[in-house]
mmCIF file of C-alpha atoms and ligand atoms in Angstrom:
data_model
loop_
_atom_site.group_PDB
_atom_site.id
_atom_site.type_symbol
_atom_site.label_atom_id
_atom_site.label_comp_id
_atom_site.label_asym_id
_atom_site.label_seq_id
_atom_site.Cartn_x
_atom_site.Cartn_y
_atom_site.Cartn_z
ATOM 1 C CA UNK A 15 -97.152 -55.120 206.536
ATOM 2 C CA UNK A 16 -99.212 -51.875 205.647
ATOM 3 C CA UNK A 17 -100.234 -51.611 201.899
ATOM 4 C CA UNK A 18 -98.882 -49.304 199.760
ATOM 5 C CA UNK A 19 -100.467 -45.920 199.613
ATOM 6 C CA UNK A 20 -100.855 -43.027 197.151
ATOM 7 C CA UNK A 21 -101.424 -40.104 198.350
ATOM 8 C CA UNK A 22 -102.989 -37.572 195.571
ATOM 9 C CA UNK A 23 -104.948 -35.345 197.573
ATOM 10 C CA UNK A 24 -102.799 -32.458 198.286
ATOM 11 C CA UNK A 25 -105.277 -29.554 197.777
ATOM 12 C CA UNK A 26 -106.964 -31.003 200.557
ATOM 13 C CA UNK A 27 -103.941 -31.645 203.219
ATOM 14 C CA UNK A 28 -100.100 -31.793 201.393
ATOM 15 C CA UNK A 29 -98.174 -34.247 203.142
ATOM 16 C CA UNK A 30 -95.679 -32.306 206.187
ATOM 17 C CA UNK A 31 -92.369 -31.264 204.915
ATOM 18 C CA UNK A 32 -89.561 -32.303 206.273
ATOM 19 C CA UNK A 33 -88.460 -29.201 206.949
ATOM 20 C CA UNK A 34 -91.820 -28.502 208.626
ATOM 21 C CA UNK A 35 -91.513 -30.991 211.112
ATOM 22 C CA UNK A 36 -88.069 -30.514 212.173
ATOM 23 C CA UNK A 37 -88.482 -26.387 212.666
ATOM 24 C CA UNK A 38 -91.755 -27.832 214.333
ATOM 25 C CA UNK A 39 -89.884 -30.237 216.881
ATOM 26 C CA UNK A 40 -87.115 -27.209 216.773
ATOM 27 C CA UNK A 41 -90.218 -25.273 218.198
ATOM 28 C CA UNK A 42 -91.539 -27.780 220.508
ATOM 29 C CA UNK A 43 -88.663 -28.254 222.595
ATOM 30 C CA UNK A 44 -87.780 -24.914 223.169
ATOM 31 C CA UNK A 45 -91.084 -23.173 224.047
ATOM 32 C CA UNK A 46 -91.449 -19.724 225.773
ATOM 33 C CA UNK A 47 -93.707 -17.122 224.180
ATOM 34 C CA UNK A 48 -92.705 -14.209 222.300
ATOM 35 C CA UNK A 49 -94.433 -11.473 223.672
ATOM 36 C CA UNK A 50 -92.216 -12.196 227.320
ATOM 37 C CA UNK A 51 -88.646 -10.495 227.712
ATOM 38 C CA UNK A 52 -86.669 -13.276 229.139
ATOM 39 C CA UNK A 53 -84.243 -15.116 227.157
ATOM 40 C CA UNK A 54 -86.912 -17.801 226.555
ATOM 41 C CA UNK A 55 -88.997 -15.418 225.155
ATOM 42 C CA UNK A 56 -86.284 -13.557 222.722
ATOM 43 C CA UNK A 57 -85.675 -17.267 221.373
ATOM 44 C CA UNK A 58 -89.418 -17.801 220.568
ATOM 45 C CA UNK A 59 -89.696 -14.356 219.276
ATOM 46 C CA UNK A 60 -86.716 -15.349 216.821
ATOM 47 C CA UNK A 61 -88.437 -18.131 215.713
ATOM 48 C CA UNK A 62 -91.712 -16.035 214.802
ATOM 49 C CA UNK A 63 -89.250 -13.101 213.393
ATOM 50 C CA UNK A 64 -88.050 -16.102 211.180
ATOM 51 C CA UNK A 65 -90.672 -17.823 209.697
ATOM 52 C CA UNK A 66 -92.331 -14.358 209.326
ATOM 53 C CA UNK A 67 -89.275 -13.316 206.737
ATOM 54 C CA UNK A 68 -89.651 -16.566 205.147
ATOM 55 C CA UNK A 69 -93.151 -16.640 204.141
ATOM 56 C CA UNK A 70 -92.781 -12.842 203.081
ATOM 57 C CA UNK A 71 -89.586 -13.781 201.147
ATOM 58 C CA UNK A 72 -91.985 -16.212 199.140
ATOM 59 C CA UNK A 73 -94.758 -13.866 198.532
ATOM 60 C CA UNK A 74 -92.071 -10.726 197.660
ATOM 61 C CA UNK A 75 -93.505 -8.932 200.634
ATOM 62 C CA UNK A 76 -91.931 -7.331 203.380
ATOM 63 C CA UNK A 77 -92.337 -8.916 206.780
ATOM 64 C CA UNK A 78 -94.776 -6.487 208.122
ATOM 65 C CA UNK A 79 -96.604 -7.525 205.457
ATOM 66 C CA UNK A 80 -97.314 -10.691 207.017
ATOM 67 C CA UNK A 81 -100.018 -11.732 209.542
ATOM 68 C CA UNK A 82 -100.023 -15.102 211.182
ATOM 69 C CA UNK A 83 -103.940 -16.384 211.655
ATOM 70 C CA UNK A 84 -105.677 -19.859 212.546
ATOM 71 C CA UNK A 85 -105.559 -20.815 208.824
ATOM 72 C CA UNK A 86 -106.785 -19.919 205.470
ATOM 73 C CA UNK A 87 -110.862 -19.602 207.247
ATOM 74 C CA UNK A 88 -109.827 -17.414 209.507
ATOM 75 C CA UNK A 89 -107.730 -15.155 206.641
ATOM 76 C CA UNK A 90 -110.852 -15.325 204.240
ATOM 77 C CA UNK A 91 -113.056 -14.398 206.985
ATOM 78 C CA UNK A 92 -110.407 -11.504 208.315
ATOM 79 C CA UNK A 93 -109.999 -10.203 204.741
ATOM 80 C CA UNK A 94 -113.455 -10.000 203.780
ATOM 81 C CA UNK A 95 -113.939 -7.378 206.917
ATOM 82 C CA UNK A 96 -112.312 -4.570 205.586
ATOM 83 C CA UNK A 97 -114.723 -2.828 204.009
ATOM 84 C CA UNK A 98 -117.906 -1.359 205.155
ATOM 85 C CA UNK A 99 -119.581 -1.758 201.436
ATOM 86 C CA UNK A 100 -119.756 -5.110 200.132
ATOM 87 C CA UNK A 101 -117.890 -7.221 199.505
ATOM 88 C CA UNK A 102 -118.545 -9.476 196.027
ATOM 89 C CA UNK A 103 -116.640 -12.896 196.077
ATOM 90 C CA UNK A 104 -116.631 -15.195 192.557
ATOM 91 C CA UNK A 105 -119.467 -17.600 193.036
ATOM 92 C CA UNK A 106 -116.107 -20.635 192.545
ATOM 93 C CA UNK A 107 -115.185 -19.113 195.607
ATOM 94 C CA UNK A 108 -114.488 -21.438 198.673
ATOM 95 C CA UNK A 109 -117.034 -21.478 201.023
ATOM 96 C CA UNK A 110 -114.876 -19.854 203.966
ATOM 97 C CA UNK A 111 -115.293 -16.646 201.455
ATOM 98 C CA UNK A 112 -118.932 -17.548 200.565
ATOM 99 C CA UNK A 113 -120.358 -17.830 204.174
ATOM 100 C CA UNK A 114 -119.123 -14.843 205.358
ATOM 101 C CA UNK A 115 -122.784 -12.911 205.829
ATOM 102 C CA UNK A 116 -123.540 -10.128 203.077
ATOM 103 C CA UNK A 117 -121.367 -11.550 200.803
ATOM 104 C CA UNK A 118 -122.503 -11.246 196.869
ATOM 105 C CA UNK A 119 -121.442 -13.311 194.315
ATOM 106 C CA UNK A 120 -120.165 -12.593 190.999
ATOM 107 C CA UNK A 121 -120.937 -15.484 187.846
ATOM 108 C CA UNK A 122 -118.155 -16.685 185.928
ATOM 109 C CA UNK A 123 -117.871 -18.211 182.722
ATOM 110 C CA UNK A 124 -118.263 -22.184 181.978
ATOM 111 C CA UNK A 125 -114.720 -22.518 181.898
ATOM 112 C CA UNK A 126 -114.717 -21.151 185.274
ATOM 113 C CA UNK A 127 -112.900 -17.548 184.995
ATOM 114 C CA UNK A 128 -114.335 -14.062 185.908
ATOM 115 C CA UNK A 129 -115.063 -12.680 182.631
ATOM 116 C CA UNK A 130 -113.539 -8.711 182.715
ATOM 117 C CA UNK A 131 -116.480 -6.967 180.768
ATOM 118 C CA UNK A 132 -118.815 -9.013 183.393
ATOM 119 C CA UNK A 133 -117.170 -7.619 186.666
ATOM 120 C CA UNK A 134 -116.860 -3.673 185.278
ATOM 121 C CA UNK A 135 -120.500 -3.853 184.644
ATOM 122 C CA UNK A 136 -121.082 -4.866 188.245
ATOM 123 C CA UNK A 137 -118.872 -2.323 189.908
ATOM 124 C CA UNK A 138 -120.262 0.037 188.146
ATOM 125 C CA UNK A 139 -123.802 -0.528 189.101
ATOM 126 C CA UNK A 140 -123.719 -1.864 193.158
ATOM 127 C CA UNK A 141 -121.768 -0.724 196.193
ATOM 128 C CA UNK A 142 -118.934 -2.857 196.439
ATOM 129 C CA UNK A 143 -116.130 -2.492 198.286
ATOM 130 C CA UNK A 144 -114.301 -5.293 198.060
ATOM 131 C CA UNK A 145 -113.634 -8.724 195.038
ATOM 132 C CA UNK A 146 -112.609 -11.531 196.176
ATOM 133 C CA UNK A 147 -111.380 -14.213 194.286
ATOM 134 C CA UNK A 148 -108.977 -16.951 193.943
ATOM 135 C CA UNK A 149 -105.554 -17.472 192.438
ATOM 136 C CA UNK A 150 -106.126 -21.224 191.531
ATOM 137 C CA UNK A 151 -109.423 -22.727 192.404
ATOM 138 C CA UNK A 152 -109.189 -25.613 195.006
ATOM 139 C CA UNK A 153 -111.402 -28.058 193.010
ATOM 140 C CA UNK A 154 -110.173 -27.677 189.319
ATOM 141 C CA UNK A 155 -107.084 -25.578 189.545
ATOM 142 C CA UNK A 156 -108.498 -22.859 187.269
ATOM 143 C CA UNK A 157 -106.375 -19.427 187.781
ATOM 144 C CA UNK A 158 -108.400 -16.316 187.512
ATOM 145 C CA UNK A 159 -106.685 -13.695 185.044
ATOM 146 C CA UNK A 160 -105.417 -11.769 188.471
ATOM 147 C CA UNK A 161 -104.136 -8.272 186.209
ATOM 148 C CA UNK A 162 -107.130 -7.705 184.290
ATOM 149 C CA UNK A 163 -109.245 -8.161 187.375
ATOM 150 C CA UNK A 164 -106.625 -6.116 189.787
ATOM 151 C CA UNK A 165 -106.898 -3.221 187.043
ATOM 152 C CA UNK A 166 -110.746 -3.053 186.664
ATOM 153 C CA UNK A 167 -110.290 -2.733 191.142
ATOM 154 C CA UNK A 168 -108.297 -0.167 191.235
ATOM 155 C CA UNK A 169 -110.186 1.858 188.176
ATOM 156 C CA UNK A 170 -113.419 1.165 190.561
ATOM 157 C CA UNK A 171 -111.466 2.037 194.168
ATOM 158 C CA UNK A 172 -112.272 -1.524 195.326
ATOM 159 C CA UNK A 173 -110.202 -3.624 197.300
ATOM 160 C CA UNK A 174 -108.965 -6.342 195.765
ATOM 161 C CA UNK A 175 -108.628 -10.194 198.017
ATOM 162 C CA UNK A 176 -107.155 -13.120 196.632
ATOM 163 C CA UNK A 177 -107.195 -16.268 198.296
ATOM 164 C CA UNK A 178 -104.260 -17.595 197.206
ATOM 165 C CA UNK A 179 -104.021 -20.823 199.953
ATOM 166 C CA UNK A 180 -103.846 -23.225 196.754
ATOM 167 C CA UNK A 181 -101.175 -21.651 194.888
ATOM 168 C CA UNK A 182 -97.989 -21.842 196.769
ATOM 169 C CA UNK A 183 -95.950 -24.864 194.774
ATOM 170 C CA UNK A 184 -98.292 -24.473 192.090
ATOM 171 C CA UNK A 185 -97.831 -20.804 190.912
ATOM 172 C CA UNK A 186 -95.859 -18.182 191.533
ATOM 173 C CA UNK A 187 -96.723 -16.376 194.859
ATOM 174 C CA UNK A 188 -95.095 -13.138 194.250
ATOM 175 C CA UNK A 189 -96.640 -11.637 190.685
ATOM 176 C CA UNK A 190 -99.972 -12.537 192.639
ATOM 177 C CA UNK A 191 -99.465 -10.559 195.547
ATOM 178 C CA UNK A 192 -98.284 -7.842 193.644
ATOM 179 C CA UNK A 193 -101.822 -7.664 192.604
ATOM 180 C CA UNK A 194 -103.617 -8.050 195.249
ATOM 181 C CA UNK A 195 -104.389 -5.469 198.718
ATOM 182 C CA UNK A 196 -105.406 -8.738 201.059
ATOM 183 C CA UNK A 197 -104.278 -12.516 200.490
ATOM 184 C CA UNK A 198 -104.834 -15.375 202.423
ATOM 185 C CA UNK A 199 -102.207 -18.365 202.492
ATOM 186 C CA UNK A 200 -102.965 -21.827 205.001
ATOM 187 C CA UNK A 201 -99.738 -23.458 206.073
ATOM 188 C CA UNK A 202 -101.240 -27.044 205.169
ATOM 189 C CA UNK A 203 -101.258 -26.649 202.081
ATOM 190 C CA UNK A 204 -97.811 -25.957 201.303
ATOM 191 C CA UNK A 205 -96.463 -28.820 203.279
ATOM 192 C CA UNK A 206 -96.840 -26.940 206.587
ATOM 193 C CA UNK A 207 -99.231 -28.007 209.784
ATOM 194 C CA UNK A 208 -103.305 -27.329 209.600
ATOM 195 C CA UNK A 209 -104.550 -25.013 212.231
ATOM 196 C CA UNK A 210 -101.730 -22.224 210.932
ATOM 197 C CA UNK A 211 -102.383 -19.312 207.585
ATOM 198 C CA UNK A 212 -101.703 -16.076 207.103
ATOM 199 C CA UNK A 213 -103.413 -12.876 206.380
ATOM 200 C CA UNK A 214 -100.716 -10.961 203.856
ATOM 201 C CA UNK A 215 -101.719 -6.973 203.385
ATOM 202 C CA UNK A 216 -100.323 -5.042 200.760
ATOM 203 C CA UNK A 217 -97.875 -2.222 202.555
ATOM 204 C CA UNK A 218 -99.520 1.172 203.366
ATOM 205 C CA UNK A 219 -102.948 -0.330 203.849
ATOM 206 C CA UNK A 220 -103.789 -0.703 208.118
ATOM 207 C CA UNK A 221 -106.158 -3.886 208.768
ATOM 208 C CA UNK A 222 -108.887 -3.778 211.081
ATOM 209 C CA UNK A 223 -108.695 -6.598 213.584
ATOM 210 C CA UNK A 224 -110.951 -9.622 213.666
ATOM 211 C CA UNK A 225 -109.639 -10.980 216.733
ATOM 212 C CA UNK A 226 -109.071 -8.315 219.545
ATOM 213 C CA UNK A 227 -107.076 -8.744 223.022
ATOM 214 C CA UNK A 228 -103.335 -8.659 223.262
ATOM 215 C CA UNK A 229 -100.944 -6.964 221.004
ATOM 216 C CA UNK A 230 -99.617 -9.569 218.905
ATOM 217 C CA UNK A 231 -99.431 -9.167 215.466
ATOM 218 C CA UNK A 232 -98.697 -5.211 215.582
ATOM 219 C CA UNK A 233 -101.979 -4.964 217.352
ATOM 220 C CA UNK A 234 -103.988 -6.760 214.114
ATOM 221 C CA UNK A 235 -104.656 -9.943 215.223
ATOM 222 C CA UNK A 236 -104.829 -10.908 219.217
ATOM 223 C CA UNK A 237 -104.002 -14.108 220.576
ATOM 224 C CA UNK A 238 -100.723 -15.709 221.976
ATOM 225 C CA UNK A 239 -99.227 -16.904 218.623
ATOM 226 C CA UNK A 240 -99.317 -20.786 217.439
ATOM 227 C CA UNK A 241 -95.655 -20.548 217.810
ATOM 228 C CA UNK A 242 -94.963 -24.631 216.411
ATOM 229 C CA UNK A 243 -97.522 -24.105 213.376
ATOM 230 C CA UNK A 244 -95.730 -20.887 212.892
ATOM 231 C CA UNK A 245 -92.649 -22.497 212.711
ATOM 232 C CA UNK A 246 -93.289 -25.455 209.913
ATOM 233 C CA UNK A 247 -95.250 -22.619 208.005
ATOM 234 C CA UNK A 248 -92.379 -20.589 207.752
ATOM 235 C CA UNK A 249 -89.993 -23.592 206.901
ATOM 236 C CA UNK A 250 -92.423 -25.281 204.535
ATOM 237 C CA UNK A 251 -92.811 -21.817 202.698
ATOM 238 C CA UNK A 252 -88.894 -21.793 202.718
ATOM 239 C CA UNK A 253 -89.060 -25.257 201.042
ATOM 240 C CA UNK A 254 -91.219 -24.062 198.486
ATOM 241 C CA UNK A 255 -89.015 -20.779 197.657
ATOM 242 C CA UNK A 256 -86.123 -23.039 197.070
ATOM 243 C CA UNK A 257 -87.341 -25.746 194.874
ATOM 244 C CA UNK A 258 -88.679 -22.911 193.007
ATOM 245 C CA UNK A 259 -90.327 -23.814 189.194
ATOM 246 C CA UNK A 260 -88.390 -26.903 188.614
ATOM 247 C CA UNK A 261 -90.427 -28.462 191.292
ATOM 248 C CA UNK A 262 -93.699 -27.251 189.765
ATOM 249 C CA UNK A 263 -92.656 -27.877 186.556
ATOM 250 C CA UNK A 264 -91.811 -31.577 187.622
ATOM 251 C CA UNK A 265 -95.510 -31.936 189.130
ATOM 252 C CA UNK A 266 -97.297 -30.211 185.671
ATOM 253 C CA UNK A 267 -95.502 -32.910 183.612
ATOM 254 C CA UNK A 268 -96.867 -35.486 186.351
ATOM 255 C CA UNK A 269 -100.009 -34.211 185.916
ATOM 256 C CA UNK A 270 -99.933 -33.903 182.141
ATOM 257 C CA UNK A 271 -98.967 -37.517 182.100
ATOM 258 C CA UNK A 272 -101.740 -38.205 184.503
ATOM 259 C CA UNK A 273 -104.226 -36.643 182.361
ATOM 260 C CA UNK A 274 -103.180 -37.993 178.903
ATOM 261 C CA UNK A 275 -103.326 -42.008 179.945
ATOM 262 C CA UNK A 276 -106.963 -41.456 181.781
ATOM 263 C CA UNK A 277 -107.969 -39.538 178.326
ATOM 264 C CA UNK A 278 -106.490 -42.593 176.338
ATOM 265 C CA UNK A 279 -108.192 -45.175 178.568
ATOM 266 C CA UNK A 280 -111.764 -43.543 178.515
ATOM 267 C CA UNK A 281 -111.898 -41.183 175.826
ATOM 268 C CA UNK A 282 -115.222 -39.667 176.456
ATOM 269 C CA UNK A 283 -113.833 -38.426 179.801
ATOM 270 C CA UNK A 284 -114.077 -34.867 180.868
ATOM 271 C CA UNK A 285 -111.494 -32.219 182.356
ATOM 272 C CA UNK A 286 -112.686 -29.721 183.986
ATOM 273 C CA UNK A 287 -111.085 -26.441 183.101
ATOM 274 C CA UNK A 288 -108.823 -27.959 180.486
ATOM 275 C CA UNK A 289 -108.857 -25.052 177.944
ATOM 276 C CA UNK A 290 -107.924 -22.289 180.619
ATOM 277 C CA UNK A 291 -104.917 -22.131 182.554
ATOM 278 C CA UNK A 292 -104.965 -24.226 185.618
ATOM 279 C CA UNK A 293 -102.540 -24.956 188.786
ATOM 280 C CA UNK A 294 -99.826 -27.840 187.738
ATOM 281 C CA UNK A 295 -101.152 -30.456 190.274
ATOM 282 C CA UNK A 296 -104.761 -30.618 189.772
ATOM 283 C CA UNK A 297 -106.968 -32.297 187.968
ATOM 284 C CA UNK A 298 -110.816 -32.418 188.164
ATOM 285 C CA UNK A 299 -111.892 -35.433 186.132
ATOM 286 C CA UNK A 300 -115.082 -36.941 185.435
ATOM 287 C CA UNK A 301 -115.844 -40.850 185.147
ATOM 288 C CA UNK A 302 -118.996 -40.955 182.889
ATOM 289 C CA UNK A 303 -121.551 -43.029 185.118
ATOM 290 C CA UNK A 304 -119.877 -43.892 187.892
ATOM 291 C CA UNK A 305 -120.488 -41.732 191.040
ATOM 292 C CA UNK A 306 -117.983 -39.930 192.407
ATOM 293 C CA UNK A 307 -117.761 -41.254 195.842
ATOM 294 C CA UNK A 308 -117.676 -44.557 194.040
ATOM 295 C CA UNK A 309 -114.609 -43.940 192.052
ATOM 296 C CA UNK A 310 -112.957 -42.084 195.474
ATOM 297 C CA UNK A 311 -113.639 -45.708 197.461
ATOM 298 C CA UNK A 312 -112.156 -47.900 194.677
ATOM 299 C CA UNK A 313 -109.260 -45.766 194.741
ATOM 300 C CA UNK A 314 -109.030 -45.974 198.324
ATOM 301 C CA UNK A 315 -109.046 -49.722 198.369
ATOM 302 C CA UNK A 316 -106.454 -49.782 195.623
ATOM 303 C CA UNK A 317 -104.095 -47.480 197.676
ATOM 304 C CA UNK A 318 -104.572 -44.009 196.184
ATOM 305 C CA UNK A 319 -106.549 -41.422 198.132
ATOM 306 C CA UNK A 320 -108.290 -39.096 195.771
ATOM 307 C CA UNK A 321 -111.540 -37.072 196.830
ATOM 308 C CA UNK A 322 -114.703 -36.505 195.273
ATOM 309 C CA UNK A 323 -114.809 -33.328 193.681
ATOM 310 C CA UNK A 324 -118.298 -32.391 195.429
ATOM 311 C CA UNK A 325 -117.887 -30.877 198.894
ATOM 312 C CA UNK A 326 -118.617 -33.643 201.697
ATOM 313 C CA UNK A 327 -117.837 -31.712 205.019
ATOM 314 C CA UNK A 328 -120.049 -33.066 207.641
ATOM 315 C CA UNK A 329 -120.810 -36.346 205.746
ATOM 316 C CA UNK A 330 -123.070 -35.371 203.356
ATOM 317 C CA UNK A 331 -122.323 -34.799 199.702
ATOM 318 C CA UNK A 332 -123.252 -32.566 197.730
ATOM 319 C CA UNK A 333 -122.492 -31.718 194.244
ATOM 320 C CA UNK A 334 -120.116 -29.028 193.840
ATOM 321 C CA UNK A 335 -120.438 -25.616 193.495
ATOM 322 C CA UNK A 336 -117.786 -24.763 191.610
ATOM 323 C CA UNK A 337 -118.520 -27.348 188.203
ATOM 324 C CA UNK A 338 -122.362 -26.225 188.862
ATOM 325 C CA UNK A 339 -121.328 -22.634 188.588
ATOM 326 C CA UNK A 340 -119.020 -23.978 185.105
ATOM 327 C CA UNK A 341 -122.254 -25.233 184.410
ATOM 328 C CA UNK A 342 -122.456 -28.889 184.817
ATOM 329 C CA UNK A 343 -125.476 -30.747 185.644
ATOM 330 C CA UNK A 344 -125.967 -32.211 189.055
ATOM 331 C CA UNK A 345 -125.544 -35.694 187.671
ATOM 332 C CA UNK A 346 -122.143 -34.301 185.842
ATOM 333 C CA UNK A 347 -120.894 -32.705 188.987
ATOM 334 C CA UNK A 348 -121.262 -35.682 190.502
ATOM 335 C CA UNK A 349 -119.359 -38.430 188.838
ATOM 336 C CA UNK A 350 -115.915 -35.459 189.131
ATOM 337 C CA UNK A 351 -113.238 -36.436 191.609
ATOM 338 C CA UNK A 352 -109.905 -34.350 192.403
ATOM 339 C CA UNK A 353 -106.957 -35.357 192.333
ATOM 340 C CA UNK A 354 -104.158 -33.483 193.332
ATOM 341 C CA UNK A 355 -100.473 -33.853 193.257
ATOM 342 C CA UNK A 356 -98.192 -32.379 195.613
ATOM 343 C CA UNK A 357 -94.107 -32.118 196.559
ATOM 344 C CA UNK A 358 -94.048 -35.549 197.387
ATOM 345 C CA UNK A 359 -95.702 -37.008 194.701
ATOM 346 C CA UNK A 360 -93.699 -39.906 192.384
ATOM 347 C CA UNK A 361 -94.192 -41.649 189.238
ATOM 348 C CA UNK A 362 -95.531 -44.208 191.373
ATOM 349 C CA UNK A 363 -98.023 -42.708 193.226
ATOM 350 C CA UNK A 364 -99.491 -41.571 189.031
ATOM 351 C CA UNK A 365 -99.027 -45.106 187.654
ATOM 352 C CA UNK A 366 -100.995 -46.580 190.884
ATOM 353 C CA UNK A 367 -103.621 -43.988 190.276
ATOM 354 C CA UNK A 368 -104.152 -44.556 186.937
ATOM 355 C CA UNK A 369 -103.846 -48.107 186.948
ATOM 356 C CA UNK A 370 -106.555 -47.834 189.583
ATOM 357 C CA UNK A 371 -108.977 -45.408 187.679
ATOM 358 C CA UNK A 372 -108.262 -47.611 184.298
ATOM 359 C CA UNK A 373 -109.513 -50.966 186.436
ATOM 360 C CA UNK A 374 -112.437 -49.151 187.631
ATOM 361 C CA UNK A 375 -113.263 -47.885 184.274
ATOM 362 C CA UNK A 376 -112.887 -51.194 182.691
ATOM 363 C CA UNK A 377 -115.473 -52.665 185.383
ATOM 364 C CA UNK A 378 -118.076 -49.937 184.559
ATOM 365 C CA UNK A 379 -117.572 -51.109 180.601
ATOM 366 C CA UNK A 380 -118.221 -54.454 181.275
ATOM 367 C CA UNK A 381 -120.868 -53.769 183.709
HETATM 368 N N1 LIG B 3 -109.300 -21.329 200.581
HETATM 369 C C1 LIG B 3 -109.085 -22.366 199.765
HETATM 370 C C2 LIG B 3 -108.952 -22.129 198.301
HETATM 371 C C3 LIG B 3 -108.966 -23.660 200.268
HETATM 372 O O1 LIG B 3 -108.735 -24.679 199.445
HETATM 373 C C4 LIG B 3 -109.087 -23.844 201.682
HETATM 374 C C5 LIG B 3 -109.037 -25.204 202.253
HETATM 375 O O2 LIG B 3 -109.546 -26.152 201.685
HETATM 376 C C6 LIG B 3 -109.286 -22.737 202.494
HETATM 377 C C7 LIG B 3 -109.397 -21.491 201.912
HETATM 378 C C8 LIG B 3 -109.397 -22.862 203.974
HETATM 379 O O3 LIG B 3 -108.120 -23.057 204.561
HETATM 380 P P1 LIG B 3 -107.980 -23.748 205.993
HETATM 381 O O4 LIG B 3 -108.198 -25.201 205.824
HETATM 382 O O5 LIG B 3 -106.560 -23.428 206.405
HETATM 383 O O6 LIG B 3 -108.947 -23.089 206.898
#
């Protein structure tokens, strides 16, 4: 018999809807490609036409609005070539925004926001073209105050990107990208397949392509379309319209609950980002003395798949970024994990994963 697992790493992959997979299989089995004229090809073309309307219909958009790309990397890196000036990306940024070449970065405060006055001063004094930032961060959850920012842009003509792949089923998509010219969304995170995003561009403004060849994507962005990823995106972001705020407010009390034993069972704990406003589902917690990938492998043995809130792409860890730019020590930084909620997330799955984290914590005490 497999043992019981608890999934509470959304931000990284959320588990596939079930919508996802059946508009997937939907897409599978029928095929064809929607740049051909043939019935087959009409059908596929439907299919794109569809889930094209539905992840528009979740970001208030129109459908033009809406390009499909290889994921939220590919969007970032897309987005971030629009200007010919540069481009200055909050230093909490995720690295598919950070490693783009020439990109500045911008400081934010310990709790992890751009402050306002901080961000006039710089866009007064360099060439930028273009701010990125994000609409929750992927490690803590922290939401950047999008209006003040968006304002100070448009006083200083700069284009304003918001990578927004961790806030579908967390926040509101549409008051976001109201504010923003370019925003990147990546279909795995909303309960759609990996390999599949979107680069969203505010009507009126024409996108230079990244990718060049065929026509697809009005010309924008070349390359026969990933017609099945396509598909779950746009039925996962479906999913997500209808469930709506009672879902998210369902995973913030979750969360909350989450939160408040962990506090209770080690009170010297640390949240990260607690007095700002964060995304419902995650929480970026720090077990005083016990490393981080220690805490994500006791976890793992008990069931409940966490990660470590350092970055550890390619094996090797490293402390993160983000709590070093809220200004944690290395030593700090590295005893945070993540954990993050998602639609399919139960009282269960919370109770396992704190029952877990309390255990561990009660070994380090005795220790
Ligand atoms: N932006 C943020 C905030 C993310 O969390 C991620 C993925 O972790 C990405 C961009 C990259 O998206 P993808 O995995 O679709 O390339």
């Amino acid at each position: 018999m497999r043992a019981e697992r608890h999934y509470l790493d959304c931000n990284a992959t959320a588990p596939l809807r079930p919508e996802a997979r059946r508009a997937m299989l939907d897409a599978a089995e029928r095929g064809g490609n929607p740049s051909s004229v043939h019935a087959e090809g009409r059908a596929a073309r439907a299919i794109l036409d569809t889930a094209r309307r539905q992840v528009a219909a979740l970001a208030g958009l129109p459908p033009s609005s809406v390009h499909f790309t290889s994921g939220g990397t590919e969007a970032n890196n897309w987005a971030l070539s629009q200007t010919d000036r540069q481009v200055l990306a909050a230093v909490v940024s995720h690295d598919s925004v950070l490693a783009v070449a020439g990109v500045g970065t911008l400081e934010t405060e310990s709790n992890g926001l751009v402050d306002p006055e901080t961000l006039k001063t710089r866009l007064k004094t360099s060439n930028v073209g273009m701010l990125s930032v994000m609409a929750a961060n992927n490690e803590t959850g922290v939401i950047q105050p999008l209006e003040d920012i968006a304002e100070i842009c448009r006083a200083h003509g700069v284009l304003l990107h918001v990578d927004a792949v961790q806030a579908p089923g967390k926040l509101d998509l549409a008051p976001i990208a109201a504010q923003a010219d370019v925003l990147s969304l990546s279909a795995h995170k909303l309960g759609g397949p990996a390999g599949c995003g979107a680069l969203l561009v505010r009507p009126g403004l024409d996108p230079v392509p990244l990718i060049r060849g065929g026509g697809q994507e009005a010309r924008r962005r070349a390359g026969t379309e990933n017609l099945i990823g396509i598909a779950g995106f746009g039925a996962a972001a479906g999913a997500v319209a209808v469930q709506g705020s009672a879902e998210v407010a369902r995973i913030l009390a979750l969360r909350d609950a989450l939160e408040a034993q962990l506090r209770a069972f080690c009170p010297e704990t640390q949240v990260f980002g607690a007095d700002v406003q964060r995304a419902a589902n995650t929480t970026c917690i720090r077990m005083p003395g016990v490393p981080a990938e220690t805490q994500v492998m006791a976890l793992d043995l008990a069931g409940v798949a966490v990660s470590a809130g350092s970055a550890c792409s390619s094996g090797k860890v490293t402390p993160s970024h983000v709590l070093i730019a809220m200004g944690c020590g290395e030593e700090v930084a590295g005893e945070a994990i993540r954990i993050s909620l998602g639609w399919a997330t139960t009282d269960a799955d919370v109770t396992a994963c704190a029952a877990a984290w309390q255990a561990l914590w009660d070994r380090k005490k005795a220790a």
